[in-house]
Short mmCIF file of C-alpha atoms and ligand atoms in Angstrom, two decimals:
data_model
loop_
_atom_site.label_atom_id
_atom_site.label_comp_id
_atom_site.label_asym_id
_atom_site.label_seq_id
_atom_site.Cartn_x
_atom_site.Cartn_y
_atom_site.Cartn_z
CA MET A 1 18.01 35.17 24.70
CA LYS A 2 17.88 34.40 28.48
CA GLN A 3 20.78 33.75 30.42
CA PRO A 4 21.03 30.33 32.23
CA LEU A 5 19.48 30.75 35.72
CA PRO A 6 22.21 31.10 38.37
CA GLY A 7 22.81 27.66 39.74
CA ALA A 8 20.91 25.90 37.00
CA TRP A 9 23.56 23.24 36.52
CA ALA A 10 23.64 22.36 40.32
CA ALA A 11 19.83 22.21 40.19
CA ILE A 12 19.67 19.26 37.72
CA PRO A 13 18.50 16.29 39.59
CA SER A 14 20.53 12.93 39.10
CA VAL A 15 19.04 9.81 37.44
CA ASP A 16 19.28 8.38 40.79
CA ALA A 17 17.34 11.13 42.29
CA LEU A 18 14.60 10.86 39.65
CA LEU A 19 14.27 7.12 40.11
CA ARG A 20 13.84 7.61 43.85
CA ALA A 21 10.95 10.01 43.34
CA PRO A 22 7.67 8.53 44.64
CA ALA A 23 6.00 8.96 41.27
CA ALA A 24 8.69 6.89 39.58
CA ASP A 25 7.75 3.84 41.24
CA ALA A 26 4.56 3.57 39.18
CA LEU A 27 6.57 4.20 36.02
CA VAL A 28 8.90 1.29 36.84
CA THR A 29 6.14 -0.95 37.49
CA GLN A 30 4.59 -0.11 34.11
CA TYR A 31 7.69 0.14 31.94
CA GLY A 32 10.49 -1.56 33.66
CA ILE A 33 13.65 -0.07 35.26
CA THR A 34 15.57 -0.29 31.98
CA ALA A 35 13.18 1.98 30.05
CA VAL A 36 12.53 4.38 32.99
CA THR A 37 16.51 4.77 33.34
CA ALA A 38 16.92 5.42 29.56
CA ALA A 39 13.80 7.80 29.46
CA SER A 40 15.53 9.74 32.52
CA ARG A 41 18.82 10.08 30.85
CA ASP A 42 16.91 11.48 27.85
CA VAL A 43 15.05 14.06 29.83
CA LEU A 44 18.24 14.97 31.81
CA ALA A 45 20.18 15.45 28.53
CA LYS A 46 17.60 17.40 27.06
CA ILE A 47 17.66 19.83 30.08
CA ARG A 48 21.46 20.25 29.88
CA ARG A 49 21.03 21.00 26.31
CA SER A 50 18.58 23.78 27.08
CA ILE A 51 20.75 25.21 29.81
CA ARG A 52 23.67 25.34 27.42
CA GLU A 53 21.59 27.08 24.76
CA ALA A 54 20.66 29.53 27.60
CA LYS A 55 17.02 28.81 27.66
CA ALA A 56 15.38 29.24 31.03
CA VAL A 57 14.32 25.84 32.20
CA GLU A 58 12.25 24.86 35.24
CA ILE A 59 14.01 21.78 36.79
CA SER A 60 12.01 20.74 39.70
CA LYS A 61 12.19 16.91 40.32
CA GLU A 62 8.34 16.73 39.64
CA ASP A 63 8.61 18.32 36.27
CA CYS A 64 11.22 16.08 35.47
CA VAL A 65 9.26 12.98 36.34
CA ASP A 66 6.43 14.14 34.39
CA ALA A 67 8.74 14.61 31.38
CA VAL A 68 10.10 11.08 31.96
CA ALA A 69 6.43 9.82 31.85
CA LYS A 70 5.74 11.62 28.47
CA ASN A 71 9.06 10.33 27.05
CA LEU A 72 8.07 6.72 28.01
CA GLU A 73 4.53 7.16 26.57
CA ALA A 74 6.17 8.05 23.34
CA ARG A 75 8.88 5.55 23.52
CA MET A 76 6.49 2.69 23.90
CA ALA A 77 3.82 3.82 21.65
CA PRO A 78 3.27 1.55 18.53
CA ARG A 79 4.68 3.24 15.31
CA LEU A 80 2.36 1.47 12.82
CA VAL A 81 -1.19 2.42 13.68
CA PRO A 82 -4.56 2.17 11.84
CA VAL A 83 -5.83 5.54 10.33
CA PHE A 84 -9.13 6.44 8.72
CA ASN A 85 -8.61 6.64 5.01
CA LEU A 86 -10.77 9.31 3.79
CA THR A 87 -8.59 10.21 1.05
CA GLY A 88 -10.89 8.96 -1.61
CA THR A 89 -8.18 6.68 -2.84
CA VAL A 90 -9.52 3.09 -2.00
CA LEU A 91 -6.19 1.23 -2.70
CA HIS A 92 -3.68 3.86 -1.32
CA THR A 93 -0.22 2.63 -1.36
CA ASN A 94 0.84 4.90 1.34
CA LEU A 95 -1.84 3.90 3.60
CA GLY A 96 -1.49 0.11 3.09
CA ARG A 97 -3.45 -0.80 0.16
CA ALA A 98 -6.14 -3.39 0.42
CA PRO A 99 -7.96 -3.91 3.81
CA LEU A 100 -8.24 -7.44 4.41
CA PRO A 101 -11.47 -9.57 5.12
CA GLN A 102 -11.81 -10.65 8.69
CA ALA A 103 -11.49 -14.39 7.57
CA ALA A 104 -7.98 -13.63 6.20
CA ILE A 105 -7.03 -11.70 9.38
CA ASP A 106 -8.00 -14.74 11.42
CA ALA A 107 -6.15 -17.11 9.11
CA ILE A 108 -3.11 -14.78 9.52
CA ALA A 109 -3.43 -14.99 13.48
CA LEU A 110 -3.85 -18.70 13.32
CA THR A 111 -0.74 -19.15 11.18
CA ALA A 112 1.32 -16.70 13.12
CA ARG A 113 0.44 -18.30 16.58
CA GLY A 114 2.33 -21.51 16.07
CA ALA A 115 3.46 -24.38 13.69
CA SER A 116 1.76 -24.97 10.42
CA ASN A 117 2.11 -27.30 7.28
CA LEU A 118 3.85 -24.23 5.45
CA GLU A 119 6.46 -26.35 3.73
CA PHE A 120 5.34 -29.85 4.92
CA ASP A 121 3.23 -32.26 2.91
CA LEU A 122 0.55 -33.77 5.36
CA LYS A 123 -0.13 -36.69 2.94
CA THR A 124 3.45 -38.00 2.65
CA GLY A 125 5.09 -36.64 5.61
CA ARG A 126 7.77 -35.03 3.65
CA ARG A 127 8.97 -31.55 2.75
CA GLY A 128 6.56 -29.55 0.76
CA ASP A 129 6.48 -26.53 -1.45
CA ARG A 130 5.18 -23.25 0.26
CA ASP A 131 3.71 -22.15 -3.20
CA ALA A 132 1.46 -25.31 -3.06
CA ILE A 133 -0.66 -23.64 -0.56
CA VAL A 134 -2.20 -21.15 -3.23
CA GLU A 135 -0.95 -22.82 -6.51
CA GLU A 136 -3.79 -24.91 -7.29
CA ARG A 137 -6.39 -22.39 -6.67
CA LEU A 138 -4.64 -19.67 -8.44
CA CYS A 139 -4.35 -22.06 -11.57
CA ARG A 140 -8.05 -22.93 -11.37
CA LEU A 141 -8.99 -19.30 -11.14
CA THR A 142 -6.70 -18.01 -13.93
CA GLY A 143 -6.48 -20.90 -16.34
CA GLY A 144 -2.60 -21.09 -15.86
CA GLU A 145 -0.61 -24.35 -15.64
CA ALA A 146 1.39 -23.35 -12.69
CA ALA A 147 2.24 -20.43 -10.20
CA THR A 148 4.59 -18.97 -7.90
CA ILE A 149 4.28 -16.41 -5.29
CA VAL A 150 6.93 -13.77 -4.09
CA ASN A 151 6.79 -10.60 -1.95
CA ASN A 152 5.45 -8.41 -4.36
CA ASN A 153 4.78 -7.65 -8.05
CA ALA A 154 8.06 -5.70 -8.34
CA ALA A 155 9.92 -8.74 -7.09
CA ALA A 156 7.77 -10.97 -9.40
CA VAL A 157 8.87 -8.86 -12.43
CA MET A 158 12.51 -9.20 -11.39
CA LEU A 159 12.27 -13.03 -10.83
CA VAL A 160 10.83 -13.36 -14.33
CA LEU A 161 13.55 -11.33 -15.93
CA ASN A 162 16.43 -12.70 -14.12
CA SER A 163 15.32 -16.17 -14.53
CA LEU A 164 14.49 -16.06 -18.33
CA ALA A 165 16.70 -13.19 -19.47
CA ASN A 166 19.84 -12.73 -17.44
CA ARG A 167 22.56 -11.34 -19.77
CA LYS A 168 20.15 -11.45 -22.68
CA GLU A 169 17.93 -8.89 -24.27
CA VAL A 170 14.30 -8.05 -23.79
CA PRO A 171 12.49 -5.63 -26.27
CA VAL A 172 10.03 -3.21 -24.57
CA SER A 173 7.91 -0.62 -26.14
CA ARG A 174 9.10 3.03 -25.30
CA GLY A 175 5.37 3.67 -24.47
CA GLU A 176 5.53 1.13 -21.62
CA LEU A 177 8.73 2.13 -19.77
CA VAL A 178 6.63 2.98 -16.73
CA GLU A 179 7.39 4.39 -13.42
CA ILE A 180 5.03 3.19 -10.70
CA GLY A 181 5.06 5.06 -7.30
CA GLY A 182 7.81 4.50 -4.92
CA ALA A 183 10.77 3.84 -7.31
CA PHE A 184 9.57 0.95 -9.48
CA ARG A 185 10.91 1.93 -12.80
CA ILE A 186 10.86 -0.58 -15.69
CA PRO A 187 14.45 0.40 -17.04
CA ASP A 188 16.02 0.20 -13.54
CA ILE A 189 14.19 -3.15 -12.76
CA MET A 190 15.43 -4.51 -15.90
CA SER A 191 19.05 -3.51 -15.47
CA ARG A 192 19.08 -4.89 -11.76
CA SER A 193 17.54 -8.06 -13.06
CA GLY A 194 20.72 -8.53 -15.39
CA THR A 195 18.54 -7.79 -18.53
CA LYS A 196 19.40 -5.51 -21.28
CA LEU A 197 16.56 -3.32 -22.31
CA ILE A 198 16.03 -2.81 -25.92
CA GLU A 199 13.63 0.10 -26.52
CA VAL A 200 11.35 -0.30 -29.28
CA GLY A 201 8.71 2.19 -30.97
CA THR A 202 7.95 5.56 -29.68
CA THR A 203 6.31 6.94 -26.59
CA ASN A 204 2.75 7.17 -28.43
CA ARG A 205 3.10 4.44 -31.12
CA THR A 206 4.67 1.13 -31.18
CA HIS A 207 3.95 -1.48 -34.07
CA LEU A 208 4.73 -5.07 -34.36
CA LYS A 209 7.47 -4.46 -36.91
CA ASP A 210 9.22 -2.51 -34.19
CA TYR A 211 9.37 -5.57 -31.91
CA ALA A 212 10.16 -7.79 -34.99
CA GLU A 213 12.98 -5.61 -35.90
CA ALA A 214 14.50 -5.89 -32.34
CA VAL A 215 14.38 -9.58 -32.12
CA GLY A 216 17.81 -10.94 -32.63
CA PRO A 217 20.15 -14.04 -31.42
CA ARG A 218 20.32 -12.36 -27.90
CA THR A 219 16.61 -11.91 -27.28
CA ALA A 220 15.33 -13.89 -24.47
CA LEU A 221 11.89 -12.84 -23.73
CA LEU A 222 9.17 -10.34 -25.11
CA MET A 223 7.38 -8.47 -22.51
CA LYS A 224 4.41 -6.19 -22.27
CA VAL A 225 4.05 -3.86 -19.18
CA HIS A 226 0.49 -2.63 -18.36
CA THR A 227 0.48 1.08 -18.28
CA SER A 228 -1.52 1.06 -15.26
CA ASN A 229 -1.14 4.60 -13.76
CA TYR A 230 -1.41 6.53 -16.92
CA GLU A 231 -3.13 6.59 -20.47
CA ILE A 232 -1.66 7.84 -23.75
CA GLN A 233 -4.48 9.47 -25.71
CA GLY A 234 -4.58 10.68 -29.24
CA PHE A 235 -2.61 9.35 -32.03
CA THR A 236 -1.48 6.08 -30.43
CA ALA A 237 -0.92 2.53 -31.37
CA GLU A 238 0.21 -0.40 -29.24
CA VAL A 239 0.69 -3.92 -30.04
CA SER A 240 -1.94 -6.42 -28.61
CA GLU A 241 -0.93 -9.08 -26.26
CA ARG A 242 -2.02 -11.82 -28.75
CA ALA A 243 -0.07 -10.27 -31.66
CA LEU A 244 3.00 -9.94 -29.34
CA ALA A 245 2.70 -13.58 -28.16
CA ASP A 246 2.33 -14.70 -31.64
CA LEU A 247 5.46 -12.99 -32.66
CA ALA A 248 7.35 -14.40 -29.62
CA HIS A 249 6.19 -17.97 -30.35
CA SER A 250 7.28 -17.61 -34.12
CA HIS A 251 10.79 -17.04 -32.62
CA GLU A 252 10.35 -19.77 -29.97
CA LEU A 253 10.59 -17.11 -27.28
CA PRO A 254 8.36 -16.81 -24.26
CA MET A 255 6.07 -13.71 -23.75
CA ALA A 256 5.55 -12.06 -20.27
CA VAL A 257 2.99 -9.50 -19.32
CA ASP A 258 3.41 -7.40 -16.12
CA LEU A 259 -0.21 -6.70 -15.47
CA GLY A 260 0.09 -4.73 -12.39
CA SER A 261 -3.18 -4.79 -10.87
CA GLY A 262 -4.68 -7.97 -12.23
CA ALA A 263 -8.35 -8.17 -11.29
CA LEU A 264 -9.26 -11.72 -10.79
CA THR A 265 -12.77 -11.24 -11.79
CA ASP A 266 -14.66 -9.02 -14.25
CA MET A 267 -14.91 -5.80 -12.46
CA THR A 268 -17.77 -4.63 -14.57
CA ALA A 269 -19.96 -6.94 -12.45
CA PHE A 270 -19.49 -4.42 -9.58
CA GLY A 271 -20.15 -1.51 -11.67
CA LEU A 272 -16.46 -0.73 -12.20
CA PRO A 273 -14.68 -0.30 -15.46
CA HIS A 274 -13.15 -3.25 -17.03
CA GLU A 275 -9.62 -3.97 -15.90
CA ARG A 276 -7.62 -6.56 -17.83
CA THR A 277 -7.50 -9.92 -16.12
CA PRO A 278 -4.67 -12.71 -15.94
CA MET A 279 -7.35 -14.96 -17.43
CA GLU A 280 -7.63 -12.96 -20.59
CA THR A 281 -3.81 -12.37 -20.80
CA LEU A 282 -3.08 -15.97 -20.70
CA ALA A 283 -5.93 -16.84 -22.93
CA ASP A 284 -4.49 -14.39 -25.44
CA GLY A 285 -1.18 -16.20 -25.56
CA ALA A 286 1.04 -14.90 -22.81
CA ASP A 287 3.23 -17.53 -21.16
CA LEU A 288 3.72 -15.79 -17.81
CA VAL A 289 1.71 -13.00 -16.34
CA THR A 290 2.61 -11.10 -13.16
CA PHE A 291 0.37 -9.14 -10.82
CA SER A 292 -0.10 -7.76 -7.21
CA GLY A 293 -1.95 -9.36 -4.34
CA ASP A 294 -3.00 -6.20 -2.68
CA LYS A 295 -4.24 -4.17 -5.64
CA LEU A 296 -7.81 -4.98 -7.18
CA LEU A 297 -7.37 -8.59 -6.03
CA GLY A 298 -8.05 -7.30 -2.58
CA GLY A 299 -5.62 -9.43 -0.67
CA PRO A 300 -2.18 -9.14 1.10
CA GLN A 301 0.86 -7.68 -0.48
CA ALA A 302 2.32 -10.19 -2.87
CA GLY A 303 3.45 -10.92 -6.30
CA LEU A 304 1.71 -13.58 -8.16
CA ILE A 305 3.21 -15.18 -11.23
CA VAL A 306 1.15 -17.63 -13.22
CA GLY A 307 1.58 -19.44 -16.71
CA ARG A 308 3.49 -22.21 -18.44
CA ALA A 309 4.69 -25.03 -15.98
CA ASP A 310 8.14 -25.16 -17.60
CA LEU A 311 8.81 -21.52 -17.08
CA ILE A 312 7.41 -21.46 -13.68
CA ALA A 313 9.83 -24.32 -12.87
CA ARG A 314 12.80 -22.20 -14.02
CA LEU A 315 11.65 -19.41 -11.67
CA LYS A 316 11.28 -21.77 -8.76
CA LYS A 317 15.02 -22.93 -9.30
CA ASN A 318 16.42 -19.43 -9.27
CA PRO A 319 18.18 -18.66 -5.88
CA LEU A 320 16.51 -15.15 -6.24
CA LYS A 321 13.15 -16.75 -5.31
CA ARG A 322 14.36 -17.97 -2.08
CA ALA A 323 15.28 -14.24 -1.37
CA ILE A 324 11.94 -12.76 -2.37
CA ARG A 325 9.67 -15.55 -1.16
CA CYS A 326 6.56 -14.54 1.03
CA ASP A 327 6.04 -15.45 4.69
CA LYS A 328 3.43 -17.74 5.88
CA MET A 329 1.01 -14.91 7.11
CA THR A 330 0.85 -13.75 3.62
CA LEU A 331 0.14 -17.10 2.26
CA ALA A 332 -2.54 -17.72 4.82
CA ALA A 333 -4.35 -14.47 4.03
CA LEU A 334 -3.81 -15.05 0.14
CA ASP A 335 -5.41 -18.52 0.50
CA THR A 336 -8.50 -17.10 2.03
CA VAL A 337 -8.86 -14.35 -0.28
CA LEU A 338 -8.55 -16.45 -3.19
CA GLY A 339 -11.13 -18.80 -1.65
CA PHE A 340 -13.59 -15.94 -1.99
CA TYR A 341 -12.91 -15.85 -5.74
CA GLU A 342 -14.33 -19.52 -5.93
CA ASN A 343 -17.71 -17.88 -5.14
CA PRO A 344 -17.63 -14.58 -7.03
CA GLU A 345 -21.26 -13.71 -6.52
CA ARG A 346 -20.44 -13.02 -2.76
CA LEU A 347 -17.19 -11.14 -3.46
CA ALA A 348 -18.48 -7.85 -2.72
CA GLU A 349 -19.61 -8.84 0.72
CA GLU A 350 -16.54 -11.00 1.56
CA VAL A 351 -13.75 -8.88 0.12
CA PRO A 352 -13.63 -5.39 1.74
CA SER A 353 -11.75 -3.54 -1.15
CA ILE A 354 -14.41 -4.71 -3.61
CA ARG A 355 -17.13 -3.73 -1.36
CA LEU A 356 -15.62 -0.36 -0.95
CA LEU A 357 -15.02 0.16 -4.64
CA SER A 358 -18.53 -1.04 -5.64
CA ARG A 359 -20.27 1.37 -3.13
CA LYS A 360 -22.97 3.59 -4.79
CA ALA A 361 -22.61 7.44 -4.78
CA ASP A 362 -26.40 7.68 -3.19
CA ASP A 363 -25.22 5.37 -0.38
CA ILE A 364 -21.94 7.37 0.27
CA ARG A 365 -23.94 10.58 0.17
CA ALA A 366 -26.38 9.45 2.68
CA GLN A 367 -23.62 8.59 5.01
CA ALA A 368 -21.98 11.98 4.55
CA THR A 369 -25.27 13.62 5.48
CA ARG A 370 -25.74 11.43 8.41
CA LEU A 371 -22.21 12.46 9.72
CA ALA A 372 -22.35 15.98 8.93
CA PRO A 373 -23.87 17.45 12.04
CA ALA A 374 -21.44 15.62 14.31
CA VAL A 375 -18.38 16.95 12.17
CA ALA A 376 -19.87 20.55 12.10
CA ASN A 377 -20.31 20.52 15.63
CA ALA A 378 -16.61 19.52 16.40
CA CYS A 379 -15.33 22.11 13.70
CA ALA A 380 -17.92 24.94 15.09
CA GLY A 381 -15.95 28.33 14.98
CA HIS A 382 -13.12 27.04 12.81
CA ALA A 383 -14.57 25.48 9.67
CA MET A 384 -17.80 25.14 8.05
CA VAL A 385 -18.98 21.65 6.93
CA GLU A 386 -21.09 20.64 4.00
CA VAL A 387 -21.82 17.52 2.10
CA VAL A 388 -20.42 17.76 -1.58
CA ASP A 389 -20.32 15.35 -4.46
CA CYS A 390 -16.57 14.28 -5.45
CA MET A 391 -14.63 11.56 -7.24
CA SER A 392 -12.91 8.60 -5.58
CA GLN A 393 -10.18 6.84 -7.10
CA ILE A 394 -9.40 3.07 -7.11
CA GLY A 395 -5.72 3.73 -6.52
CA SER A 396 -2.52 1.86 -6.94
CA GLY A 397 -2.54 2.80 -10.50
CA ALA A 398 -5.42 0.79 -11.59
CA LEU A 399 -7.80 2.40 -14.01
CA PRO A 400 -6.15 5.81 -13.78
CA VAL A 401 -8.64 7.78 -15.96
CA GLU A 402 -11.94 6.46 -14.47
CA ALA A 403 -13.15 7.99 -11.26
CA LEU A 404 -15.62 6.74 -9.07
CA PRO A 405 -18.68 9.11 -8.18
CA SER A 406 -18.52 9.67 -4.39
CA ALA A 407 -19.33 12.18 -1.57
CA ALA A 408 -17.39 14.01 0.91
CA LEU A 409 -17.59 16.15 3.96
CA ALA A 410 -16.00 19.51 2.90
CA LEU A 411 -14.45 21.39 5.62
CA SER A 412 -13.97 25.19 4.72
CA PRO A 413 -12.24 27.74 6.91
CA ASP A 414 -14.64 29.99 8.74
CA LEU A 415 -12.91 33.11 7.40
CA PRO A 416 -14.42 36.07 5.61
CA GLY A 417 -11.91 36.41 2.91
CA LYS A 418 -9.38 34.35 1.08
CA LYS A 419 -6.50 35.44 3.38
CA GLY A 420 -5.17 32.74 5.61
CA ARG A 421 -7.35 30.00 4.23
CA GLY A 422 -4.41 27.94 3.37
CA ARG A 423 -2.93 28.09 6.91
CA VAL A 424 -6.13 27.19 8.61
CA LEU A 425 -6.78 24.33 6.23
CA LYS A 426 -3.29 22.79 7.00
CA ARG A 427 -4.05 23.29 10.54
CA LEU A 428 -7.21 21.36 10.36
CA ALA A 429 -5.52 18.64 8.43
CA THR A 430 -2.87 18.39 11.08
CA GLN A 431 -5.48 18.30 13.93
CA LEU A 432 -7.27 15.55 12.11
CA ARG A 433 -3.90 13.58 11.86
CA ASN A 434 -3.37 14.05 15.53
CA LEU A 435 -6.59 12.18 16.57
CA SER A 436 -6.34 8.85 18.49
CA VAL A 437 -7.09 7.15 15.20
CA PRO A 438 -5.67 9.67 12.63
CA VAL A 439 -8.02 10.92 9.90
CA ILE A 440 -6.48 11.34 6.47
CA GLY A 441 -8.38 13.47 4.00
CA ARG A 442 -7.38 15.61 1.01
CA ILE A 443 -7.06 19.31 0.35
CA GLU A 444 -8.87 20.37 -2.82
CA ASP A 445 -10.19 23.70 -4.09
CA ASP A 446 -9.48 25.54 -0.86
CA ARG A 447 -11.39 22.79 1.02
CA LEU A 448 -10.38 19.89 3.14
CA LEU A 449 -12.40 16.87 1.72
CA LEU A 450 -13.16 13.82 3.77
CA ASP A 451 -14.54 11.23 1.18
CA VAL A 452 -16.48 8.70 3.42
CA ARG A 453 -16.28 5.93 0.72
CA CYS A 454 -14.05 4.02 2.92
CA LEU A 455 -15.46 4.89 6.34
CA GLU A 456 -16.96 1.68 7.62
CA ASP A 457 -16.39 2.31 11.48
CA GLU A 458 -18.61 5.32 11.73
CA GLU A 459 -19.04 5.01 15.48
CA GLY A 460 -15.40 5.03 16.02
CA PHE A 461 -15.00 8.00 13.83
CA VAL A 462 -17.71 10.15 15.53
CA ALA A 463 -16.45 9.19 18.98
CA GLN A 464 -13.07 10.76 18.81
CA LEU A 465 -14.43 13.95 17.28
CA SER A 466 -14.67 15.63 20.53
CA GLN A 467 -10.87 15.54 20.75
CA LEU A 468 -11.00 17.96 17.76
CA SER A 469 -13.13 20.66 19.41
CA ASN A 470 -10.84 20.43 22.48
CA ALA A 471 -7.65 20.81 20.30
CA ALA A 472 -9.13 23.72 18.43
CA SER A 473 -10.30 25.75 21.41
C1 PLP B 1 1.78 -1.73 -9.08
C2 PLP B 1 2.60 -2.17 -10.13
C3 PLP B 1 3.87 -2.77 -10.15
C4 PLP B 1 4.57 -2.98 -8.77
O1 PLP B 1 3.59 -4.00 -7.97
P1 PLP B 1 3.97 -4.12 -6.31
O2 PLP B 1 3.06 -5.16 -5.89
O3 PLP B 1 3.56 -2.74 -5.70
O4 PLP B 1 5.31 -4.30 -6.18
C5 PLP B 1 4.60 -3.36 -11.27
N1 PLP B 1 4.03 -3.22 -12.32
C6 PLP B 1 2.68 -2.50 -12.50
C7 PLP B 1 2.55 -2.43 -14.03
C8 PLP B 1 2.06 -2.17 -11.72
O5 PLP B 1 0.92 -1.44 -11.83
#
């Protein structure tokens, strides 16, 4: 370890001295005196730490001002930034799920800019209900009598349970006690909603008689949870929504379904596997159905609850509704996206997530082939690039076993043997994440795959590749 330079402490400039440096003027103009002072303190504290740890440090005033400029740049940079999602998972929860249509973005901006009729009835001039913005459309599209909207589907499930089954029992099949990514676990959600979970059946098989035996004087609701992110195969049995609804109604109990993704249209029209819709669920007798706004629907994060008017009225009266209501920007975007469902023939044109999900493998492969030379050029000397077939996923737990044929640019380390490949791949992935617009791929079979299914801004993607060759050299 190096010793502190003699006189190192004395050589540290003061905050004042830094602020007086000619180069600091421009920083003050750009960032303001408060931020520049704070950044200077940061930089000087770091220098003192280095001296204390006996690391040799250069402390010219110019170096310090440079460090202050870097500190300010990092301080002021936005933390939430766009990325290229080349993971192959279209509705990627960690990358923000559904991309919104431009019209929805415009509606958000318009609503955000000023006052709106969020809770104001323009006909009567009286106070209105924010749910009314989307309720009529949602009912028309799903066949429900009434609807209410909350912050996300997890909140929707909590609101249903807490409103209808607080301090009461709800039987749920052991095969449906799901965990959805990010700490949504049915047993935990139930207990936090004040509901006593009565587990029925087994992991692989649950029969109607299991539910029937669990119904007692304290039962408030029967519930089915769509096992959206996994599938049980083999010797299995589950009770249909229709049969469970009939059982519930024979005991004068309501039946609720947590549908998860809840496609608002028949996905097979876009070449996708069938995903159960709220319309089907309600038609099969469910009294309430909950689903997400930002999964297959392709809208903003929201929890949608549709069904019987008297039950929705009880949900709206629960004080919890006020705590988990969604904001005006969400409602603006949801209103726009639901509007596109009134014209389902044009959905793939208007709703980006549906457009991306329904892309054909040939088209994606052609795009990958078109991009390959530019990517190969940027990676020259470090990685070889080829176009490969791969599988994309819908994501967000929808249709877990069905993968979508796609194509990717596969980056393999330009090394003779196996040795060191993992390290090179990790470094490549890091370099891609460090681009101005970070590129997120996935590592598979000793290769870094960039699945181009979700790559719409090709020009922007290619334009920043030169940063990669600079970083690699
Ligand atoms: C995704 C999902 C949820 C959680 O929905 P969020 O909108 O992410 O809160 C709940 N239940 C099921 C079955 C799901 O698939």
